[in-house]
Structure formats: C-alpha cells, structure tokens
C-alpha cells in the first residue's frame, strides 16, 4: 500500500523526472512528503508560479522531456497558466500538476476551487483529474505520452488533496515511449521531384519536437543540395547560423529582403514550423488557404496539415524522422538556384551589420556584436518579450541547437526563469538573459531562486524607461498620442544586489566589455542594467522617424 503522493512520485521517477519546479501549497502536502524520500528528484522552489511554469517550459525545450511544474489550486494554477500557454504555442512537452480541493467539497466553491478541466482545455493538449489513487499510474502515463506524442505540448492533471493522502495497492507503469510518424518513400520521392523542378526554393525550419541530431541532419540535407534555409520565429538555433545556406530568421522583425524572398520563392519547404502569424508577417508572406508558392509542409501533427495552408505536398512526420530521411536522399543539383541562394546569404550577412549609434548611451547593436564574437558556441541565450529582443535576434549568431530559449508565444517574463532552468540543466555553460525594464519585472523575483540554488547566470537589462514595443505600435497608428507606455523604474542594480546578486549599471557602450567580464566572473547571478537611448526604438527606426512616417501616410 502506498499513498497517492507516493504513487505519484514513484511514477515521476519511472518516467525519468529529475527536477520539479514548484511553489508549495497545502493542497499537495502529501506529494511534498513523498518527495522527502526521493532525493534524486531536484525540487526547485520558486517565488511565483509564473516563474515556476516558465522554468518547466524551458526545461522541456532544453531536454525534449516534459518539464514538470507542481502548484496549488486556484491562485497557484492561475499564476502558472502563462507557462502552459507558452508550452502550447511553442509545442513544448510539459506537465502541470495541481493540488486540488478534496473530492467531497467539490461544487461548493470550496476554498480556491476552480474547474481545472474547463480552465485548461483551451490551453493544453489534455487536462484531466485523478479521482482514485489506484489510477495514478495509468493517468500519469497517459499524460507523459500525450505531452511528447506528435506535436509536443502541455498536459494538466488536477490532484484532489484527499486522493493524494489515501492509500492504494496498485502496479507501477512502464517508462513512456515517444510516438512519432515517419515520412513515406512516396513522400520523399515527390519532395525530390518538386526540388528538381524548382528555381527559387527556400526551406523554413521551426516548431517543436526537434533534437540535436535532427538539427544536424537537416543542415546536411540543406548543404548537400544548396537549399537556402531560414528559421521560423525564435527557432534561430535550429541550424548553424554560420553555414553558407543559412539566410536568417523569419519572425516578427524579419529583414525586408528576406521577407521579399519568402514571397518570391517558387517552392517553400516548411519543416516543423506551423507557419503562424509571427512567421508569416500576419499571414501576408504566405497567404492562406492556398499560397502562391508551391508548398511542401512537414509537420508532426496530421491535423495541422491543411488547417491553415493547403500544401502541394503535406507530409506527416516527426522531425528527427524526416530530417534523417531527408539527409539520406540523393542530393539534387542546385545550380539552377545557386545565384538565388548566394544573394540570400549575402543579404543575411549584410543584415548582421549595425549602424553604430550617435550619442553616449549603450548601443545594443555593439553589445550583441561583442557577444557574437565572444560567447562560446554552447552558451545559452534567453529572452522574454520586448523590442530589446529584436537586437538580440538580429545581431547574434546561434551555432548549436537549443542555445536559444525564447517564447514564440511572445510572453513577457520568460527570460529570467528560462535562464534559471538553463543553468540547472547545463551548469557548465554560460547563460545570458536579454531582458527589458518592463519584461524583467514580470518575473525578476526569480533572481532569488537563482541565488538560492547558486546559479551564476548573467542578465542584461536594456532600460529605456518604457514599454517600447507598445509605444512603437502607438506611434505607428496614433502618432504623438503617448498613453500607458511610460515607466518609472527602480534602481535595477541595487535591486539585484538586494537579492545577493552582482549588480552594475552600464551607461556607455565602451564600458560594456569589462562590465560583462565582471558579471561573468562574479561567481553568482549577475545583472547589468544597460542604459539605452529611448529614442532608438528599434535597430532600424527612431521614434521621430516612425512618427513622421505615420503623419505622412
Ligand atoms: C505577459 C505580457 N503582457 C503584455 C505583453 C505586451 N507587450 C509586449 S512587449 C511589451 C513591452 C516590453 O517592455 P520592455 O521589456 O521594457 O521592452 P522594450 O519594448 O521597452 O524594449 C508589452 C507590454 C506581452 N507580450 N506579454
Ligand atoms: Mg523598455
């Protein structure tokens, strides 16, 4: 006989869980007690469930295994929901476990009661409740299989507190297995035929369910036939950016030249990416339902194929399975499009150069160029949402799979928790978080978690005194009518120091390299507040220029 809490912890162990991100709650005290006897599972205690859920999501991205987040009912689960949403949009395997009200109290609006199946059904691949301790092995196994099968994503299990403390005699499940489709021989033959007839092919890789090996395989396939290859929004690390076939990222701030190339391509080979709003510039680069470009769409979820876009050749396959098969294909003679590919690469290289800024403040273009030259190729770069991320995305070069952790969901507050998770999973690697004055304060308190677990990550905070992204949209649509976007900020370096972290303010570009070295060598978490020019609202535009253009149009 074991308690529900013990059965649950045994199942997590069987499925290979080695870390749980949590904020404790009295609703799952029996699970915590069982964890007392499971020292091989690292319990990471966070300061807010939004941070814990983002950490679990980032863990899922980094490892390909479901990241586990354990929270309490109403207030805990609502706080954690942001991470579930990101896991859904980013196709990341994740498991949210929620301590729930006792079975006998249900439907009374008991303390912190929420109908979690109803709440999470639109946010998760599957949401369920376990009402019998004896069924924990079955339903936890179901949850792990669902999280990793096909298009990965989040699953949610509610655990009534009395169920967790009741005892049952039940058999354990077996470790979960990953189920993924393979491309058929006819799919691959048709793909090769379409490539042979192409003049201007372009491959776009992205989405979830990749692996380091898949990323190497797809690169080898692209190189063998000289296929120019871009990446979808915030999937820039799926191919080595130094490779001659890499032509840039197709995200919210896509370069105009690359955007035009997506439109001009006669064959789009889209591997793993959904082709969402951020990757298609609001469904304009590739128009639904029938794109002008011939489309080969490879996706792990058969229901995604034909959902928005009608492809000439839809292929249902896991990404590692497709990439290995594509690598094994006999290469196609790419001389017909060699000029097209070289021009795309030249545009990418030109776009890496930044115009040095006038004025004394910190130039994010210089900062990112410095990091591009200095960071080791396995360094992990994280970010949340804000215009500061445009510099990081445009001027950095990713060289290895999963060295970028960014929310394709566009959620603010992701960067710091993701950096905590990255440093836990890869303690030997350098982890750098790009954040803004707005983005940082959403989850900046997880600095306490970084300090508590001795995780020396480096946070680069671009302070422009505003929610610049929203100001940018404001100036475009309603020039000069500034509302709701100015921020009065704390002293961020002092804030970091109050947590026991290293904190410094950097006011001039030339001071950055040495400050970065001090941060990197601090031996504890570090934050550099970079004072940037609010007028330089994107790498391409000033506020005045956006305002003028809006007045003229
Ligand atoms: C959780 C969440 N709330 C609101 C938004 C809308 N939003 C997107 S970017 C942004 C501003 C980010 O500000 P900051 O971190 O200072 O970056 P900046 O744009 O100033 O560089 C806001 C409010 C969002 N994406 N996510
Ligand atoms: Mg800002």
Coordinates of C-alpha atoms and ligand atoms in Angstrom, one line a residue, residues 436-438 462 464-468, ligand 2:
X436 CA 13.9 44.9 -20.8
X437 CA 12.8 47.2 -17.9
X438 CA 9.2 46.0 -18.5
X462 CA 18.0 47.2 -21.5
X464 CA 14.6 52.6 -21.9
X465 CA 12.1 53.7 -19.3
X466 CA 9.1 52.4 -21.2
X467 CA 7.2 49.6 -22.8
X468 CA 8.8 50.5 -26.1
Ligands
LIG2 MG1 11.6 49.0 -22.1

